[in-house]
Short mmCIF file of C-alpha atoms in Angstrom, two decimals:
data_model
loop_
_atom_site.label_atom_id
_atom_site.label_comp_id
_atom_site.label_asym_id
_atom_site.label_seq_id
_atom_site.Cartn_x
_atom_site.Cartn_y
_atom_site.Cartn_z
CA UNK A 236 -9.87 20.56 -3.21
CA UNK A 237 -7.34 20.05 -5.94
CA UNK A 238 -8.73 19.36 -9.46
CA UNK A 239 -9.33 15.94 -11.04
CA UNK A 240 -7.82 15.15 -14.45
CA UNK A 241 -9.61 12.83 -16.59
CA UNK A 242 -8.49 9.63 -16.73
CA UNK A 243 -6.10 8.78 -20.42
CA UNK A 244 -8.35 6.80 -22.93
CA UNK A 245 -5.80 3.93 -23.50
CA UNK A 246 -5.27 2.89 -20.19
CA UNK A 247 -8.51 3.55 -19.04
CA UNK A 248 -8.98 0.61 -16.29
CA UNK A 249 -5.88 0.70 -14.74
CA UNK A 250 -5.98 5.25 -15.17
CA UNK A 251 -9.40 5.25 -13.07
CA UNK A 252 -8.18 2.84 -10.18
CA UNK A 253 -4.80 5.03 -10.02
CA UNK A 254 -7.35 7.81 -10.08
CA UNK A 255 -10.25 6.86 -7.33
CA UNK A 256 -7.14 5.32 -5.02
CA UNK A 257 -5.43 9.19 -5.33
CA UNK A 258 -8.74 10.60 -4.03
CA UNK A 259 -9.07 8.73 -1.01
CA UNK A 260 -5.36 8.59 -0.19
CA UNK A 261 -5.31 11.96 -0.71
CA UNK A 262 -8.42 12.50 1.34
CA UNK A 263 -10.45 14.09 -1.41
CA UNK A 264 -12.67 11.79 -0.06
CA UNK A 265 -13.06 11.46 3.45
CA UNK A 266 -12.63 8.11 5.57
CA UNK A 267 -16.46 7.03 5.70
CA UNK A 268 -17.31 9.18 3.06
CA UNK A 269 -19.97 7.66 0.57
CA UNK A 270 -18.87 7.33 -2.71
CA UNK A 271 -21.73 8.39 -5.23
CA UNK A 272 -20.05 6.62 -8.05
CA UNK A 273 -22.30 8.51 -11.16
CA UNK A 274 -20.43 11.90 -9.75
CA UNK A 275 -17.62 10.01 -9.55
CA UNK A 276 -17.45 9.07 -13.47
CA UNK A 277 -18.50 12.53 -14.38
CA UNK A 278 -15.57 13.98 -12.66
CA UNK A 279 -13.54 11.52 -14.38
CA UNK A 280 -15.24 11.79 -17.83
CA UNK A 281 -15.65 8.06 -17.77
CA UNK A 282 -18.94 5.97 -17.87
CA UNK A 283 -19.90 4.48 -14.45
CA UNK A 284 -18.49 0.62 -15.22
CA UNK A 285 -14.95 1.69 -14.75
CA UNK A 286 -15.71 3.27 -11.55
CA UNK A 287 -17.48 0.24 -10.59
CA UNK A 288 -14.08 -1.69 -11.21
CA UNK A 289 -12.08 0.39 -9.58
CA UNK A 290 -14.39 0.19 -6.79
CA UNK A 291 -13.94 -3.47 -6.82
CA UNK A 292 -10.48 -3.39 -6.65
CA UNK A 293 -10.33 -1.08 -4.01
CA UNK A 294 -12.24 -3.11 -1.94
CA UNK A 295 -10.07 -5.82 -2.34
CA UNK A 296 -7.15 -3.53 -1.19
CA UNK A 297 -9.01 -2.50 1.70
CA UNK A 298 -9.51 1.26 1.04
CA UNK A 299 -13.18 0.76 -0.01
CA UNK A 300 -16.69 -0.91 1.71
CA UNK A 301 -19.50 -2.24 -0.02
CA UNK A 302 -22.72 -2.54 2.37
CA UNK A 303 -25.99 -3.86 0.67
CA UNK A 304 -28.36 -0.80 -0.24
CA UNK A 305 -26.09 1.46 1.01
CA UNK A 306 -22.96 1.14 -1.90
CA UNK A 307 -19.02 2.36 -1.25
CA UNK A 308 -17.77 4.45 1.53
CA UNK A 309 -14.33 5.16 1.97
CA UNK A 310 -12.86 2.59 4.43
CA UNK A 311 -12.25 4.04 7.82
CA UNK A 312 -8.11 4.30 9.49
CA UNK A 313 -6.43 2.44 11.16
CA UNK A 314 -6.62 2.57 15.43
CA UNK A 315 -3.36 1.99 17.46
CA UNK A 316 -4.28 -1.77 17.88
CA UNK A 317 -5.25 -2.40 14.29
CA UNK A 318 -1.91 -1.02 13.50
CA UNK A 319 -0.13 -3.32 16.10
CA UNK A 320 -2.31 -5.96 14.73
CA UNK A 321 -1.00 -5.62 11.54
CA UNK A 322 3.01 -4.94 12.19
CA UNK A 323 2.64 -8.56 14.04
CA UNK A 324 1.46 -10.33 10.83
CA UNK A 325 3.77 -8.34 8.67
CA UNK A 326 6.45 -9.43 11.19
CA UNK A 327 5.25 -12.73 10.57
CA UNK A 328 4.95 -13.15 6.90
CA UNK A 329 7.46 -11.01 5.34
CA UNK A 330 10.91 -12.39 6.85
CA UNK A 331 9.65 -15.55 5.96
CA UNK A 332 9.20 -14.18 2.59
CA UNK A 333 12.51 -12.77 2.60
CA UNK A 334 14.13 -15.88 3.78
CA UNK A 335 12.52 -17.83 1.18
CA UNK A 336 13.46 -15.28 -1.85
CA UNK A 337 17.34 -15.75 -0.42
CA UNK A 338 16.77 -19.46 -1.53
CA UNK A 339 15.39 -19.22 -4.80
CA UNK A 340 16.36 -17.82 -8.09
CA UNK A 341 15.01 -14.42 -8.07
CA UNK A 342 16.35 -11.88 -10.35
CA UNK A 343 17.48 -9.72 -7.15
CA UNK A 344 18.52 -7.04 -10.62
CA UNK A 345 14.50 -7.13 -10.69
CA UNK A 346 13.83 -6.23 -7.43
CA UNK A 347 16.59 -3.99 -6.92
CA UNK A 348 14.67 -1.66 -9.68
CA UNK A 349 11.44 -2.08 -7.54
CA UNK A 350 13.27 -0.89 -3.88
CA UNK A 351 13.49 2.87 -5.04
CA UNK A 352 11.05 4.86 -3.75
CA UNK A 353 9.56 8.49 -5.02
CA UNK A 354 10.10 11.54 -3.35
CA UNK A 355 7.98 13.99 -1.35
CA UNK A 356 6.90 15.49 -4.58
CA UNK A 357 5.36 12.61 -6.22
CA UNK A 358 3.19 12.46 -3.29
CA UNK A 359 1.77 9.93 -0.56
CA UNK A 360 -0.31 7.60 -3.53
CA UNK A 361 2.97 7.17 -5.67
CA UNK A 362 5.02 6.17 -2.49
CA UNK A 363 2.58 3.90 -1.37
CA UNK A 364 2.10 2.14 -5.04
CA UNK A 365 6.01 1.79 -5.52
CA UNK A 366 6.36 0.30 -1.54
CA UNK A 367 3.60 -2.23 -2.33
CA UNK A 368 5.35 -3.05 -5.71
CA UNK A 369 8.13 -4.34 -3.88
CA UNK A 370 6.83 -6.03 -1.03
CA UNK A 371 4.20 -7.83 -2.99
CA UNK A 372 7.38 -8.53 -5.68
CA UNK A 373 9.54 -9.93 -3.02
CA UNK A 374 6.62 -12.47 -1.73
CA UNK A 375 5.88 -13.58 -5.03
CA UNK A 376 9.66 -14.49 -5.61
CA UNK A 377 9.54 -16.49 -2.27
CA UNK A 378 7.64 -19.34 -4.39
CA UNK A 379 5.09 -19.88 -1.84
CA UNK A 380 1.34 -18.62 -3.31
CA UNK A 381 -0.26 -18.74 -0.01
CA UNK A 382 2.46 -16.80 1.54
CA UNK A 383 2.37 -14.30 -1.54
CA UNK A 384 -1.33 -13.72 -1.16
CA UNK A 385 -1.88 -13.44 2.31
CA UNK A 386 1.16 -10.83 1.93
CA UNK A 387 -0.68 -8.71 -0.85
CA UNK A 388 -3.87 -8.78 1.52
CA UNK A 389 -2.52 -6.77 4.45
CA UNK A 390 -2.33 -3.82 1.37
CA UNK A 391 -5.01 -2.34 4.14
CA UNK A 392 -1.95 -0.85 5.66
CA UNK A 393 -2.35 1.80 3.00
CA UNK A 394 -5.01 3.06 5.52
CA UNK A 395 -2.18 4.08 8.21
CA UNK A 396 -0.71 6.17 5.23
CA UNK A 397 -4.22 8.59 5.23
CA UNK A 398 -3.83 8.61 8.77
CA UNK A 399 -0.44 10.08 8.94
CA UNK A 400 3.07 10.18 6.61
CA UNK A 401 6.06 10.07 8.40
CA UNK A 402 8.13 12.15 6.61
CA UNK A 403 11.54 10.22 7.99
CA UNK A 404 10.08 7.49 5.28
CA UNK A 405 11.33 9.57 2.43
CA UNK A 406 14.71 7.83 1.47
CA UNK A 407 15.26 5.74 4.40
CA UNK A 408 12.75 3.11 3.49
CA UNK A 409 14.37 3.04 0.26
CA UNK A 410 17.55 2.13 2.34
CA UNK A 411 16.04 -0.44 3.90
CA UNK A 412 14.94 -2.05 0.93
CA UNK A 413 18.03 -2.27 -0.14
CA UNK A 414 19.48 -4.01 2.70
CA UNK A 415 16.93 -6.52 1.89
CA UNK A 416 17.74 -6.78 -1.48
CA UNK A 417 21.47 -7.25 -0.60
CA UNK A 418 21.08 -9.96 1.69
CA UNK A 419 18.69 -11.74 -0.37
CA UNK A 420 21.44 -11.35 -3.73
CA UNK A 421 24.33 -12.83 -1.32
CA UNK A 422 21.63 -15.41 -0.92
CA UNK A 423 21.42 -15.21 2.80
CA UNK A 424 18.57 -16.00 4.44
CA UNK A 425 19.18 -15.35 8.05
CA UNK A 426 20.66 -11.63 7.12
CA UNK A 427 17.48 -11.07 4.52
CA UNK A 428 14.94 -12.28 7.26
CA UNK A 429 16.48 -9.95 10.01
CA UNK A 430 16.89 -6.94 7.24
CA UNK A 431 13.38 -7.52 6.61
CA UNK A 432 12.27 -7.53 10.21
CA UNK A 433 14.68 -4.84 10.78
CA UNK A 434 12.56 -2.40 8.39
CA UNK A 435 9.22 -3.69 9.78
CA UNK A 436 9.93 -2.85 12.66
CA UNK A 437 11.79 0.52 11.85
CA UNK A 438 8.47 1.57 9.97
CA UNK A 439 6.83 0.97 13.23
CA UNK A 440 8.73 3.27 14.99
CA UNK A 441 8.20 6.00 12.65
CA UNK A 442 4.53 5.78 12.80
CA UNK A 443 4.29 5.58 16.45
CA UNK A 444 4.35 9.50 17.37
CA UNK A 445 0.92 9.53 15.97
CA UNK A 446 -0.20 7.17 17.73
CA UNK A 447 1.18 7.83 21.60
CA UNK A 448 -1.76 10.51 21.93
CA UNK A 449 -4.75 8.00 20.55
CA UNK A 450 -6.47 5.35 22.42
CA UNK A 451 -5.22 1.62 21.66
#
């Protein structure tokens, strides 16, 4: 198990989220695992409330479950039809997005800085947080708040991440993004809508070896 650093004083909220969301994406703790959240804050050298935030938020993500009497376990992965499940809605909601950022007067300079993605080395968590960045980025530019939130909400595809990393995700999803970006500075809709779909559905396809060997 690697070590836990202690979360920085000034940052303190946002350090212990970035922290507890590392341990289960990292599988330090284990899908369904129970989350005892005084061990939690003494590995962290924290008090307890911060935990209990972070917990919050990671509920809200997805990667968390609160049960009455029972507190936070680890959320469990993704099957093969929760993961088709969710490429459909992405595949719904996202071009759209897209489209809609084409129209408008996003700073495409702004998201262009968002579409890089880290390397191997920074590890699965890092990739993850920078993919999300841009995605949820790009929805808010499309100017629609439902659209933007019901985006943000399918963050539970961080789960498929735990399950398994493609490593053919390592600079081409960057690519991708950047087709997206493109399209949506030339302010075309129809070519941003298709490169979004286009990486959608290329991220499905890298994901699927996992997945040919597992029940739907």
């Amino acid at each position: 198990m690697s070590p836990i650093r202690p979360a920085r004083r000034l940052t303190l909220t946002e350090d212990v989220y970035t922290s507890v969301q590392a341990l289960i994406m990292d599988h330090v703790v284990a899908p369904g695992e129970r989350i005892n959240i005084d061990a939690l804050a003494r590995q962290l050298e924290v008090s307890p409330t911060p935990v209990r935030e972070a917990l919050a938020r990671l509920e809200a993500d997805g990667l968390v479950r609160k049960r009455p009497l029972a507190g936070y376990t680890a959320a469990p992965l993704l099957t093969r039809a929760g993961f088709e499940e969710l490429v459909e809605m992405r595949l719904i909601l996202e071009p759209a997005a897209a489209q809609r950022a084409a129209t408008g007067g996003i700073d495409a300079d702004a998201l262009r800085a968002e579409a890089d993605l880290p390397d191997r080395d920074a590890g699965i968590a890092a990739f993850t947080a920078q993919d999300a960045r841009f995605h949820h980025l790009l929805a808010e530019s499309a100017g629609n708040q439902m659209l933007h939130e019901a985006i943000v909400r399918l963050r539970s595809h961080l789960h498929l991440f735990r399950l398994h990393f493609p490593p053919a995700h390592y600079g081409v999803s960057a690519r991708e993004h950047h087709v997206v970006v493109d399209a949506i500075a030339a302010r075309d809709p129809d070519a941003a809508g298709a490169a979004m779909r286009e990486h959608i559905s290329a991220a499905r396809e890298r994901h699927l070896p996992y997945f040919a060997a597992r029940p739907a």
